Amino acid sequence: METALEYLAVGVLLVAILIAANQMLSAPAATLDTVRQEQLYTVAERVLDKIVLTPGYPEDWGTNIAVSADNLQDFGLALAGSREPYRVDPDKVMRLANLSTLPNPLLLNASRLAQLLGLEGYGYRLRIVPMLKITITPVGYYTYGNYVFASTFRIRVENAQGLGVPNADVTGMYALVRAQPGAGEATVEAKNVIAASALTDALGECVLDFTPSLQQYFSDPRNKPDKWFFTFLIVRAEWRGFVSVAGYATNARGDAPVEGYIISNYVFVNRTISPTPVKKGNKQSGAVLVKDELLQAVPEYQELLNFTTVVWCRDSTGRFRDDDPLCNNAGRVLPSAQQWYLVGYIRYVEPLASHVFIFAQFRGGPVAIVVNRVPSIDVSNGRGAAPANAVRLTRMCTVYNYPFLVELTVWRWVEGFP
Amino acid sequence: MTARRGQVRVVEAVLAVFMVVAVILLLMQFTRPLRSVYIRETSDLRRLGYNLLNSMAENNVYEKVLGDLIYEASRRFSASGKCPEGWEGNRLDDLAFFASTVLPQGLLFRMDVYTVHYDLAGGRAVLCPLGYAANYGVGTNMTEAEPIIYTYVCTGDPDRVRGSALLVHLTIGYSG
């Protein structure tokens, strides 16, 4: 009997020791778990600070076309020399933009970005989006001769989470540039601006109708259908002090590649576009830039819609010219761009210009190419991942004078598989 | 007799093991570090809060959203030398809507706004409440939260509020 009791007691002893050993092993594991979570937070915070508070190296890497993804030494989006925190350099943001219609010739891709940020072994998603996003949808058209102009637009203003913003003050500025086509070039005759305003409804939408104004404009005998018309729309939305702006090519056909990039003074557009030499008075022109935000708020200040000269880096035979130092420079550092893009440079770019509209032709018709200098960015090196554990941080930043949201999501690569 | 002594030893050993294990487990409870992830989260909340208030200031949101209230509070204080009564219960729905539109989803906040008046004779600052903006009601508790105090001098339109000083007390956190 006593022996049985002894065996029982020894058994209990063994079980107790095993339980204690198990507890001792699992307790540090639980501690490590919190440390691992904390470490992910630390990584995300550090990386986000690095992105929005440091300018990178070289500091002018956004505008310096000699700096490519391969020789960029340090990544950061802050505006170099700015004394305000969270002020982001739009030219650096432009290096991350990749339009669906046209790949960025100087793209900093997601894997190189991960390498520069020390995020190898992590998945991440970086979004840089305007605090107010404007979506322009044409819902009505006006036909004049061979031209079809989008004339009525549904404007949707939404926040970064996609919720419509009611009661936003929307101002649309419809610009029409009339030119006389000539042999190999066109001459600008007149520039007109039509403005319309509305408040967004409970769903964050409103309609801007320019049809009556366009009818009136084209009833003028000077605006004959054999002229060229370069037209574009600039929409500005303001809500409680937060401002956003968007551009739209209003007489472009659905398949026209009417987007492009501007990096430093260089513009890159689709090679199927034909450059159009345009003269205004005795000066070579070629583009219009939105000089100041004031123009968007008060369209009557249309003098701020400035003409500027574009020099195209192709000669009359369509070959890349190397007799111009700036073209030569672009051709030397971007040899593939010569072949795949229509490259040009703008003589003067206003630092605060949000959009540049370039005069061009697509399949024989005049069209304005919209170059947005404040694009939205969504970069990810693990698209489609459903991470078990992720950290998301946001910061409110300023690009030019427009409020933007920078959002970084980080997860461990091993935890990120769907 | 010897067997009985042996059993006593076994019982002693069992008791000793239980005591040692109990003490170790107790000590382990004390030595486990704090949930450091919460500390990190709230430190980020503080930065996000300042970031929000600063961004609102840079874009003149306070003037645009609270301009009429600021003017009325200042006018009444100048006339009577006293703060308007009962304004601490004002719901600033426009400001609440603004903040909930801008902040990431899932965060709770309460923003109390005061105008700051200077009583030069008394040598003190007087805070007059304008009201509060919040996206949660009574009965909701925050488990991790950060308080942020921010002062601002109105510089934008409308012109009549230029120079008014504001104190904003923001509490931002996660619900439990």
XYZ file of C-alpha atoms in Angstrom, chain B residues 1-2 15 20 68 71 103 121 132 151:
10
model
C 9.360 2.595 10.412
C 11.922 3.130 7.595
C 5.647 20.060 -1.161
C 9.496 26.211 -5.787
C -18.509 82.493 -35.989
C -16.077 85.803 -32.808
C -8.393 60.519 -39.051
C -5.290 93.583 -14.749
C -16.443 69.881 -27.925
C -2.424 76.439 -28.808
